[in-house]
Amino acid sequence: MSVTARAASLFVAFIVVAGVVTFVAMYYIGGASALATVHYAASAGQVNVVLQEDPQNDSASKPDWVSYYVQDPATQKWVHTTLFSVPANTKVNVTLYGYDGCTPLRNNYFSEVQGTIGNTVTLSQFDQHGKEYLTDKTTSVINAWSDCTVGHTFAIPGLNLYVPVASPNAQLSADNLCSSSPCTPGGNPYAKETFSFMSPAHAGVFRWQCLVPCGGGFLDGNSGPMQTLGYMMGEMDVVSS
Amino acid sequence: MAIETHQDRPEPASSEPAGAPPVGGPGGVLRPWHLRPGAHLGVLCAAAGYLLGHLLGNFLSSAYQQNLLSDSNDIPIVLGYTFGTLGWLGGLGVFNDLGRQMLGRPLLAEVRHGGSEAGLSKYFRYTLDHKVVGIQYLYGMIAYFLTGGLFAMAIRSELLSPSYHLLGPSQYLMVVGEHGTMMMMMMSSVILGPFGQYFGPLLIGSKRVAFPRIEALGFWLTPAAYVILLSGVLFGGFPTGWTGYEPLATQATAGEDAYFFAFGLMGLSMILAGFNMIVTVINYRAPGMRWSRLPMFVWSMFTVSFLQVLSVPVLIGACYMGLMDRTFQTAFFSNQLGGSSFLYEDLFWFFGHPEVYILALPGFGVISEVVAVFCRKPLFGYRVAAAGMLGVGILSFFVWQHHLFDSGINPDMRPLFMLTTELISIPTGFIYLVGMGTFWKARIRFTVPMLFALAFYFNFLIGGISGVFLSDVPADTTEHGSFFVMAHFHYTIMGGLIFAFMAGIYYWLPKMTGFKLNERLGKLHFWTMFIFFNTTFLPLFAIGLMGMPRRVFEYARNLETLNDWVSISAFCLGVSILIFVVNFVMSMLFWREPEVDNPWRSRSLEWQLSSPPPPENFRRVPVILSGSYDYGVPDALPVADLNPPAGVIGAAYAGAPAAPPGMPPGMEVSR
Amino acid sequence: MTTTEPAAQPAPAPEPRHGRRLFVLWLVLSLAADLLIWFAWKPHLPPGDMSDAARHQQFDIAVLAISAAPVIVFAILYFVYALVVWRIRPGDDAAGDGEPIYGHTKVQVSWIVGTTVIVMWLFVFGTVELVTPAGAGAGEGPSPIWKLAGTQSATWTPGGKTMLDVQVIGQQWAWTYRYPQFGGMESSELMLPVNTPVTFHVTSLDVIHSFWAYQLGVKADANPQVDNVAYVTAKTLGSVTVRCNELCGIWHGAMFNYGHVVSQSAFQSWASGVQAKEKADGVLADLPPYALTYDPTVIPQMGENLIKIDGITGAAGYYYPPSDPVTP
């Protein structure tokens, strides 16, 4: 080939390779930033974080995966993400709605509430008609192995925070669970938990995960949604105020 | 009778032997490239095969509960890879000769003589000339190396900070796994492919390899393995790293299929290449090429071929069982159902340890060749060097437990494996004895290949000694699974193998292509690569001993400065590799300064031929007269007679065209 | 054999004694390196001196370094010397060859003997260092060979040489610890008493993890259904970093926590306190009975029903559906 032909083909090859590398780098490898982060701002020294966990989700690729949702404080709408931020050194009040059915923990130690203020959670449970069959029970243990009681957990190991999330009881779980996400209280049985903890004094990113092996169809249940950001694990960003 | 030590320039490639069967399609003309099987058809058939396999898999298995729950299905992916690979090979024309023979039809001469065609298309086709396969391997291996290197840059970017994360956690593991697997899996043939396939027959005085079709198949499996491994990125990657430990590998999402399948394919390639090399070296040596005259590079290839043929089937078994666990819900490695995760570890490391010697030994061979030429002295202790190669090869099968010292496997064999692992350092040390002896009272020329060989000795020394630290069980308690291990194997594999590969490139590329590589750029490449390689990997020993495990993206804050130093050095190392790429591309593509036939004044047989060698290597089978390391001997015979007259070795071999095609020439009794 | 040179030529300069030069240089440099290693570096060697296993490892690494330093010095010194002395200088006969030395039996034999001696020394030393500190902190599997001396007892009290049993449970992605001698209570904090023989029983509930307590010099893989035993005695107070050392999935890099070595009485009161709290909460009763390994899908309180609902290795993992036979 002549010199110009060689130079031209080298240039084209370079552009193609550089393009592919950039595309893969930005789209597949750097793709974690595709998830939205919900920002909570402090008012009167406290923030109110609202989360829910559903038996399925509204994504197109993995509709059968269980998933958390975070409520945007500004719009009150449920965002399909697990990234949220809270200010540092603030009392964080968490309200967690549990719509998914029960699954036993692999390690029942995590039935014990740890790391919250008072080491307790306050639990209410509702059936699909809206009737509150358990009102404001403050408890330090929700035993995942006694009956159908725990759906998932919310754990921030970096803060030693471990909270089991109750599920609707066995009778209600059978054929009554929420079937379209994001779930709403009307027509679906659910559990509502509230607890509080202090966010740390210094800024940083704290991972959080669920300790119930709820990745259906995967060995030991700890894959799939359990290992994918935006479903059952996420990050709490503590920002300095 | 005069001994002819140089061959005439090759005749133009378009001449054909008289009476050859008709070439090409009807009319007997060579068909244009797009009508013959080749890579273009291979890509199309691969895509079609993947779709077919995927559809078949969905048809078979999409209703299973496990797939409905998990929203992922491994069976279409694995079947897709299978049919895709078959399509790739079929489109290349790998099965054509087989099919023709099974149907009793004559073989096409355009395939048999495809290696002597002019033009570039023979490099994109199933060509049977080992030199073409060698060049294909060269470009392939460089591409795989650069891809793995890009992943390494991503890893080091993430490790710049322990708390700010550039990549998400699953993306980081994906990058780590892709980098490790790309390097360890694809680079096994980085010296055996380009230099082993190209120079193996040349160094033993043969016109061809024993099984050219198997050899070419061995190459064409590698792009398939490469693409399949990279396709794991599309599935979100695999979280197990290059070791694929169960049961995490069964638990992982779809990207793990890419890992197991690609490793299996590459393993197949290694077995085929090794098998071919063994038979070639045993049977195709020219008359006079006794075992005691075999060049050290051929010894290393021969040993490594045995390692490949014996250890890789175990890996293929492990990958196959892993895929079975993932697709058909077998329980080979699930402890709760009576399987054993220890089984996977043992199978993998039974292969894994010979694998690292498959990576390291060819480097020893290249360095031996380079050192003898640029010291202009015979290789000191030839028998010791050969014994070292064989000793390392044999012992490498008896040491694999040292990867499992802390794993919970019964401890009674630990002292034994500590002993065998430490014993293996004795034959490894022979290469240093041979090198040092060759340097004694030598006449040392600092050409670029020699510089890389010197760097090899330095790097492998550090790598090898750190291996002794790891073989000691008490010390291994802190060092296992930490960055100390990382530094050890990067020193031995990158500092050893890759530096030897660079030495081989600067030494042999002029012979393969007829063009010089720019010497100033080469020296710049060497110095930057050597300096930045050491500044990158030397601190990793300290980082590991200070408590940083492998494959983590968060680490103790006090290690941040060291990690930053390492990352910046790694980026500079990347730039030095870029210098090499620039040198390679510009020298081969634009500057194209012609090189003489024997610029290094080497006695070795391949340097007595033209650059590049003629298509049939030797016009006549040479008679080897002396060893290739006889420098400084005043009355040494030349290494071979390239034009032996009839009657010297027997009439049957003197006139090669009279032999029926397919009959191996030079298959003669040894003396 | 040799011809006499013509009388007119002056005698060539005597060849310098390269071997002797090299030997002297090597001796001096190796001694300097070894002294530096022993006196300056050894006190700071990882993993520190917080436990007996760590101290033995420190000593072991120092001896390895002292054995390795002369080898490294020898190799680098020789190559540098050779490159300086025997390179082709401008003005030399560039086309000439070196001396045709094919081998030298004495050199080869002494090399082989020398390297074998070094290797055997390292092997013997390594075995001694493995056996003496009860396995050198490495996980020895379910049937350990090199055990730590200590009285086995159902409860632990400070003061004696009672062995403290600590079970380390790895799960994706957190470490928890069970103390069978305190009623089987479980904690996410690792606390250890000083000057007490400790037996770690390391196991996992899902995939392979690895328990690496850096300052204690303990490393043992956590395998599902396997009890991996490691021994250590902590000698000084301080904090311990526990990291996961075997890739276990996405948060492997974040799977770490901190433990503490405290005085025996402080440990006693902490452990009893946790036991009492968990008893009061009811968590202690909810935990499975202490065992060396756990099958997380067989939950005694829930009986066989769990397997029939969720399948083997289910807990809603549902990888092996309920219709699969329980045993192959």
Coordinates of N, CA, C and O in Angstrom, one line a residue, chain A residues 1 3 6-10 21 24 28-32 61-65 106 202-203 205 207 216-224 227-229 233 235, chain B residues 66 68-72 120 150-151 154 163 165-171 174-175 233-234 239 247-248 250-253 334 336 554 585-586 588-590 592:
Chain A
M1 N 0.8 -1.2 0.0 CA 0.0 0.0 0.0 C 0.9 1.2 0.0 O 2.0 1.2 0.5
V3 N 2.0 5.2 0.9 CA 2.2 5.8 2.2 C 0.8 6.5 2.6 O 0.4 6.3 3.8
R6 N -1.6 3.9 3.9 CA -1.2 3.4 5.2 C -1.6 4.4 6.3 O -2.1 4.1 7.3
A7 N -1.2 5.6 6.0 CA -1.5 6.7 7.0 C -3.0 6.8 7.2 O -3.5 6.9 8.4
A8 N -3.8 6.7 6.1 CA -5.2 6.8 6.3 C -5.8 5.7 7.1 O -6.6 5.9 8.0
S9 N -5.3 4.5 6.8 CA -5.9 3.3 7.5 C -5.4 3.3 8.9 O -6.2 3.0 9.9
L10 N -4.2 3.8 9.2 CA -3.8 3.9 10.6 C -4.6 4.9 11.3 O -5.1 4.7 12.5
V21 N -12.9 2.4 23.1 CA -12.4 2.4 24.4 C -13.1 3.5 25.2 O -13.5 3.3 26.4
V24 N -16.7 2.3 26.0 CA -16.8 1.3 27.0 C -16.5 1.9 28.4 O -17.2 1.6 29.4
Y28 N -19.9 1.6 30.2 CA -20.0 0.4 31.0 C -19.3 0.5 32.3 O -19.8 0.0 33.3
I29 N -18.1 1.1 32.3 CA -17.3 1.1 33.5 C -17.6 2.2 34.3 O -17.8 2.1 35.5
G30 N -17.8 3.4 33.7 CA -18.2 4.6 34.5 C -19.7 4.7 34.7 O -20.1 5.7 35.2
G31 N -20.4 3.6 34.4 CA -21.8 3.8 34.3 C -22.5 3.8 35.7 O -23.8 3.9 35.7
A32 N -21.7 3.8 36.8 CA -22.4 3.8 38.1 C -23.1 5.1 38.3 O -24.1 5.2 39.1
S61 N -35.2 -4.1 32.5 CA -34.3 -5.2 32.3 C -34.5 -6.3 33.4 O -34.3 -7.4 33.1
K62 N -34.7 -5.8 34.7 CA -34.8 -6.8 35.7 C -36.1 -6.6 36.5 O -36.0 -6.3 37.7
P63 N -37.2 -6.8 35.9 CA -38.5 -6.5 36.6 C -38.7 -7.3 37.9 O -39.5 -6.9 38.7
D64 N -38.2 -8.6 37.9 CA -38.5 -9.5 39.0 C -37.6 -9.3 40.2 O -37.7 -10.0 41.2
W65 N -36.6 -8.4 40.1 CA -35.7 -8.2 41.3 C -36.4 -7.4 42.4 O -37.0 -6.4 42.1
R106 N -30.0 -15.4 57.0 CA -29.0 -16.5 57.0 C -28.4 -16.5 58.4 O -28.1 -17.6 59.0
H202 N -17.9 13.3 60.5 CA -17.1 13.6 59.3 C -17.8 13.2 58.0 O -18.6 12.2 58.1
A203 N -17.5 13.8 56.9 CA -18.1 13.5 55.7 C -17.5 12.1 55.2 O -16.5 11.7 55.6
V205 N -18.6 8.4 52.4 CA -19.6 7.6 51.8 C -19.7 6.3 52.5 O -18.7 5.6 52.7
R207 N -21.5 2.6 52.7 CA -22.3 1.7 52.0 C -23.4 1.1 52.9 O -23.2 1.0 54.1
G216 N -33.6 -13.9 44.4 CA -34.2 -15.1 44.0 C -33.6 -15.7 42.7 O -33.3 -14.9 41.8
G217 N -33.4 -17.0 42.7 CA -32.8 -17.6 41.5 C -31.3 -17.6 41.5 O -30.7 -18.1 40.6
F218 N -30.7 -17.1 42.5 CA -29.2 -17.1 42.6 C -28.8 -17.9 43.8 O -29.5 -18.0 44.8
L219 N -27.6 -18.6 43.7 CA -27.1 -19.4 44.7 C -26.9 -18.7 46.0 O -26.3 -17.6 46.0
D220 N -27.4 -19.2 47.1 CA -27.4 -18.5 48.4 C -28.1 -17.2 48.4 O -28.1 -16.5 49.4
G221 N -28.8 -16.8 47.3 CA -29.6 -15.7 47.3 C -28.9 -14.4 47.5 O -29.5 -13.3 47.6
N222 N -27.5 -14.4 47.4 CA -26.8 -13.1 47.7 C -26.3 -12.5 46.4 O -25.3 -11.7 46.4
S223 N -26.9 -12.8 45.3 CA -26.4 -12.1 44.0 C -27.6 -11.4 43.4 O -28.6 -11.1 44.1
G224 N -27.4 -11.0 42.2 CA -28.5 -10.3 41.5 C -28.8 -8.9 42.2 O -27.9 -8.1 42.3
Q227 N -26.3 -7.5 44.8 CA -25.0 -7.0 44.4 C -25.1 -5.9 43.4 O -24.2 -5.7 42.7
T228 N -26.3 -5.3 43.2 CA -26.4 -4.3 42.2 C -26.9 -3.0 42.8 O -27.9 -3.0 43.5
L229 N -26.2 -1.9 42.6 CA -26.6 -0.6 43.1 C -27.9 -0.3 42.5 O -28.2 -0.5 41.3
M233 N -28.8 -2.7 47.5 CA -27.6 -2.1 48.2 C -27.4 -0.7 47.7 O -27.8 -0.4 46.6
E235 N -25.6 3.5 48.8 CA -24.6 4.3 49.4 C -25.3 5.5 50.1 O -26.1 6.1 49.5
Chain B
Q66 N -36.0 -20.9 38.1 CA -34.8 -20.2 38.6 C -34.5 -19.1 37.6 O -34.1 -18.0 38.0
L68 N -36.8 -17.5 35.7 CA -37.9 -16.5 35.9 C -37.6 -15.6 37.1 O -37.9 -14.4 37.0
L69 N -37.1 -16.2 38.2 CA -36.9 -15.4 39.4 C -35.8 -14.5 39.2 O -35.8 -13.4 39.7
S70 N -34.7 -14.9 38.6 CA -33.5 -14.2 38.6 C -33.4 -13.2 37.4 O -32.5 -12.4 37.4
D71 N -34.3 -13.3 36.5 CA -34.3 -12.4 35.3 C -33.0 -12.5 34.6 O -32.5 -11.6 33.9
S72 N -32.3 -13.7 34.7 CA -31.1 -13.9 33.9 C -31.1 -15.4 33.6 O -31.5 -16.2 34.4
L120 N -1.7 -8.8 2.2 CA -2.0 -8.9 3.6 C -3.2 -9.9 3.9 O -3.3 -10.3 5.1
L150 N -5.0 -1.3 29.5 CA -6.0 -0.3 29.7 C -6.8 -0.5 31.0 O -7.1 0.4 31.8
F151 N -7.2 -1.8 31.2 CA -7.9 -2.1 32.4 C -7.1 -1.8 33.6 O -7.6 -1.4 34.7
A154 N -7.3 1.7 34.6 CA -8.6 1.9 35.3 C -8.5 1.5 36.8 O -8.9 2.2 37.7
S163 N -11.2 6.7 49.6 CA -12.6 7.1 50.0 C -13.4 7.6 48.8 O -14.6 7.3 48.7
H165 N -14.6 7.3 45.2 CA -14.6 6.2 44.3 C -15.0 6.6 42.9 O -16.1 7.1 42.6
L166 N -14.0 6.4 42.0 CA -14.3 6.7 40.6 C -15.3 5.7 40.0 O -16.1 6.1 39.1
L167 N -15.1 4.5 40.4 CA -15.9 3.4 39.8 C -16.9 2.9 40.8 O -16.6 2.9 42.0
G168 N -18.0 2.4 40.4 CA -18.9 1.7 41.4 C -18.2 0.4 41.8 O -17.3 -0.1 41.1
P169 N -18.7 -0.2 42.9 CA -18.1 -1.4 43.4 C -18.1 -2.6 42.4 O -17.1 -3.3 42.2
S170 N -19.2 -2.8 41.7 CA -19.2 -3.9 40.8 C -18.4 -3.6 39.5 O -17.8 -4.5 38.9
Q171 N -18.4 -2.3 39.1 CA -17.5 -2.0 38.0 C -16.0 -2.2 38.3 O -15.3 -2.6 37.5
M174 N -15.3 -5.7 38.1 CA -15.3 -6.1 36.7 C -14.0 -5.8 36.0 O -13.4 -6.6 35.3
V175 N -13.5 -4.6 36.3 CA -12.2 -4.2 35.7 C -11.1 -5.0 36.3 O -10.2 -5.4 35.5
V233 N -18.1 -7.7 29.9 CA -18.3 -6.3 30.3 C -19.7 -5.9 30.0 O -20.4 -5.2 30.8
L234 N -20.3 -6.5 28.9 CA -21.7 -6.1 28.5 C -22.6 -6.7 29.5 O -23.7 -6.2 29.7
P239 N -17.4 -11.1 39.2 CA -16.9 -10.6 40.5 C -15.8 -11.5 41.1 O -15.5 -11.3 42.2
P247 N -17.8 -20.8 45.9 CA -19.1 -20.8 45.2 C -19.5 -19.4 44.7 O -20.6 -19.2 44.2
L248 N -18.6 -18.4 44.9 CA -19.0 -17.1 44.3 C -19.2 -17.1 42.8 O -20.1 -16.4 42.3
T250 N -20.5 -19.5 41.1 CA -21.9 -20.0 40.8 C -22.9 -18.9 41.1 O -23.9 -18.8 40.4
Q251 N -22.6 -18.1 42.1 CA -23.6 -17.1 42.6 C -23.6 -15.9 41.6 O -24.6 -15.2 41.5
A252 N -22.5 -15.7 40.8 CA -22.4 -14.5 40.1 C -23.4 -14.4 38.9 O -23.9 -15.4 38.5
T253 N -23.6 -13.2 38.5 CA -24.5 -13.0 37.3 C -23.8 -13.4 36.0 O -22.7 -13.9 36.0
S334 N -20.8 -26.9 45.4 CA -21.7 -26.4 46.4 C -21.6 -27.3 47.7 O -22.1 -28.4 47.7
Q336 N -23.1 -27.3 50.4 CA -24.3 -27.7 51.1 C -24.9 -29.0 50.5 O -25.7 -29.6 51.1
E554 N -11.2 -0.1 49.0 CA -11.0 0.8 50.1 C -9.8 0.3 50.9 O -9.7 -0.9 51.1
V585 N 4.5 0.8 15.4 CA 3.7 1.2 14.3 C 4.5 2.0 13.3 O 4.4 1.8 12.1
M586 N 5.2 3.0 13.8 CA 5.9 3.9 12.8 C 7.0 3.1 12.1 O 7.2 3.2 10.9
M588 N 7.1 -0.2 11.4 CA 6.6 -1.2 10.5 C 5.7 -0.6 9.4 O 5.6 -1.1 8.3
L589 N 5.2 0.6 9.7 CA 4.2 1.1 8.7 C 4.8 2.2 7.9 O 4.5 2.3 6.7
F590 N 5.6 3.1 8.4 CA 6.1 4.2 7.7 C 7.5 4.2 7.4 O 8.0 4.4 6.3
R592 N 10.0 1.9 7.8 CA 10.4 0.8 7.0 C 11.8 0.8 6.6 O 12.1 0.6 5.4

